[in-house]
Every structure is written in C-alpha cells, then in structure tokens.
Amino acid sequence: MSDRQRLAAAGRNGICAPLFLVPPGAAEIMAEWQHAMKTRSFYLPLGRLLPGMIAAADILGKQGEKLLPADCVLDEPQIERLRRRAIRSVLVKLPDERDDETIRRETEAAEQRLAHIFRGAGSDARADLYRAVAAYRRKQLA
C-alpha cells in the first residue's frame, strides 16, 4: 500500500478520526509528510478534490455545524457526502514546491501592488486596513 493510500485509509467509514484513533502507522505517515514538506492552503471546488488530500481547516455545513475536522485525510465517501450536502469548496493543504527566492519575489510583488493601491495620503482607518491586508498577504504567501 502506498503512502497516499494509507493516508486515504486514515478516515474510516467516512468519518475522520482524531490522530490517536487512526489505523496503525497512519499518524506517523501524516506527521512525516507534514514535517517533510512545506504546504500552502488553497480553496478547491469539490470537483478537484482527490482522496488523500488533507483539510486545512474544519469543514462546516450550511448551518455552521462541523462536518469534518481540520487535518482530516479526505477519502472518496467523505467527498461524496460533502457533495450531497452542497458544499462548494474545501480549504486543503497542498505541497508548496516554491523555493525561498520565489517566495521572497512573490511577497515583494504583493507588497508593491498594495503600496500602489494604497498610495497617497489617507486616514488612520485606511492605514489600519493597509496593515491588515499586508499582514494577510504575507501570511498567504509564506
């Protein structure tokens, strides 16, 4: 069984179990994968989800109820259940293969765009908004 198949097998009967309840070895595989790779979080439409992907945040239903917890390894039955509940997209962790120089360039470009958008004099509220957006973009790009 491949690592990907073992990760997908971590959720039993369509229910994502906490790490201490998953099948033997699955927690170690997931921990090794998460430490070995940098990841980024992206919202993907349900049609692009694949078994073995890891939820980056709790998946909530229309009424705010938790359907699946963060760090859950998605399997096909879970994805189908989300489809039946009309969930449109899921925040998942994907490998980040960018090197440090690429990240630096992307961060610098984003900061230049923000500086252009927020150019000129403004109010304290505008400066606060700029700082909040800049912090958010840095976090997204890091």
Coordinates of C-alpha atoms in Angstrom, one line a residue:
M1 CA 0.0 0.0 0.0
S2 CA 1.4 3.4 -1.0
D3 CA 1.7 6.3 1.5
R4 CA -1.1 8.1 -0.4
Q5 CA -3.4 5.0 0.0
R6 CA -2.5 4.7 3.7
L7 CA -3.3 8.4 4.2
A8 CA -6.6 7.9 2.4
A9 CA -7.4 4.9 4.6
A10 CA -6.9 7.0 7.8
G11 CA -10.6 8.0 7.6
R12 CA -12.8 5.0 8.4
N13 CA -16.4 4.6 7.3
G14 CA -16.4 8.2 6.0
I15 CA -15.7 9.6 9.5
C16 CA -12.4 11.3 10.1
A17 CA -10.9 10.0 13.3
P18 CA -8.6 12.0 15.5
L19 CA -4.9 11.1 15.1
F20 CA -4.9 8.8 18.1
L21 CA -7.7 6.6 16.7
V22 CA -6.4 6.2 13.1
P23 CA -5.1 2.8 11.9
P24 CA -1.6 1.9 13.0
G25 CA 1.1 3.8 11.1
A26 CA -1.2 6.4 9.6
A27 CA -0.4 9.1 12.2
E28 CA 3.3 8.6 11.6
I29 CA 2.9 8.8 7.9
M30 CA 0.9 12.0 8.1
A31 CA 3.3 13.6 10.6
E32 CA 6.3 12.7 8.5
W33 CA 4.6 14.2 5.4
Q34 CA 3.6 17.4 7.1
H35 CA 7.1 17.9 8.5
A36 CA 8.9 16.9 5.3
M37 CA 7.0 19.3 3.1
K38 CA 6.1 22.9 3.1
T39 CA 2.4 23.3 2.4
R40 CA 0.1 26.0 1.3
S41 CA -3.6 26.2 1.8
F42 CA -6.0 26.6 -1.1
Y43 CA -9.7 26.5 -1.6
L44 CA -10.6 23.9 -4.1
P45 CA -14.0 23.1 -5.6
L46 CA -15.3 19.7 -4.8
G47 CA -14.7 18.5 -8.3
R48 CA -11.0 19.0 -7.9
L49 CA -10.7 17.2 -4.5
L50 CA -8.8 13.9 -4.5
P51 CA -8.8 11.1 -1.9
G52 CA -5.8 11.6 0.3
M53 CA -5.9 15.4 0.4
I54 CA -5.8 16.9 3.9
A55 CA -8.3 19.5 5.1
A56 CA -6.6 22.7 6.2
A57 CA -9.5 23.9 8.4
D58 CA -12.7 22.5 9.8
I59 CA -15.2 21.8 7.1
L60 CA -18.5 23.4 8.1
G61 CA -22.1 22.7 6.9
K62 CA -24.6 25.4 5.9
Q63 CA -25.8 25.8 9.5
G64 CA -22.2 26.1 10.8
E65 CA -22.1 22.5 12.1
K66 CA -18.7 20.8 11.9
L67 CA -18.8 18.1 9.2
L68 CA -15.1 17.2 9.3
P69 CA -12.2 18.5 11.4
A70 CA -9.0 20.2 10.2
D71 CA -6.2 17.8 9.3
C72 CA -8.7 15.2 8.2
V73 CA -7.4 13.0 5.4
L74 CA -10.2 13.0 2.9
D75 CA -11.5 9.9 1.2
E76 CA -13.9 9.3 -1.6
P77 CA -17.0 8.6 0.6
Q78 CA -16.4 11.8 2.6
I79 CA -16.0 13.8 -0.6
E80 CA -19.3 12.3 -1.9
R81 CA -21.0 13.2 1.4
L82 CA -19.8 16.8 1.0
R83 CA -21.2 16.9 -2.5
R84 CA -24.6 15.7 -1.3
R85 CA -24.6 18.4 1.4
A86 CA -23.9 21.0 -1.4
I87 CA -20.5 22.1 0.0
R88 CA -18.9 24.0 -2.9
S89 CA -15.3 24.2 -1.8
V90 CA -12.8 23.0 0.8
L91 CA -9.6 24.5 2.2
V92 CA -6.9 21.9 1.7
K93 CA -3.2 21.7 2.3
L94 CA -1.1 21.2 -0.9
P95 CA 2.6 20.8 -1.2
D96 CA 4.5 24.0 -1.7
E97 CA 7.4 23.5 -4.0
R98 CA 8.5 27.1 -4.2
D99 CA 12.0 27.9 -3.1
D100 CA 12.8 30.8 -0.7
E101 CA 13.8 33.1 -3.5
T102 CA 10.4 32.6 -5.3
I103 CA 8.5 33.2 -2.0
R104 CA 10.6 36.4 -1.5
R105 CA 9.8 37.7 -5.0
E106 CA 6.1 36.9 -4.7
T107 CA 5.9 38.7 -1.3
E108 CA 7.8 41.7 -2.7
A109 CA 5.5 41.9 -5.7
A110 CA 2.4 41.7 -3.5
E111 CA 3.7 44.5 -1.2
Q112 CA 4.4 46.7 -4.3
R113 CA 0.8 46.1 -5.5
L114 CA -0.6 47.0 -2.1
A115 CA 1.6 50.1 -1.9
H116 CA 0.2 51.2 -5.3
I117 CA -3.4 50.5 -4.3
F118 CA -3.0 52.4 -1.0
R119 CA -0.8 55.2 -2.4
G120 CA -1.4 58.8 -1.4
A121 CA -2.5 60.3 1.9
G122 CA -5.3 58.7 3.8
S123 CA -7.0 58.3 7.2
D124 CA -5.9 56.2 10.1
A125 CA -8.6 53.7 9.2
R126 CA -7.0 53.4 5.7
A127 CA -3.6 52.8 7.2
D128 CA -5.0 50.2 9.5
L129 CA -6.7 48.5 6.5
Y130 CA -3.4 48.6 4.6
R131 CA -1.6 46.9 7.5
A132 CA -4.3 44.2 7.9
V133 CA -4.3 43.4 4.2
A134 CA -0.4 43.4 4.0
A135 CA -0.3 41.0 7.0
Y136 CA -2.9 38.7 5.4
R137 CA -1.0 38.7 2.1
R138 CA 2.3 37.9 3.8
K139 CA 0.7 35.0 5.7
Q140 CA -0.8 33.7 2.4
L141 CA 2.4 33.9 0.5
A142 CA 4.7 32.5 3.3

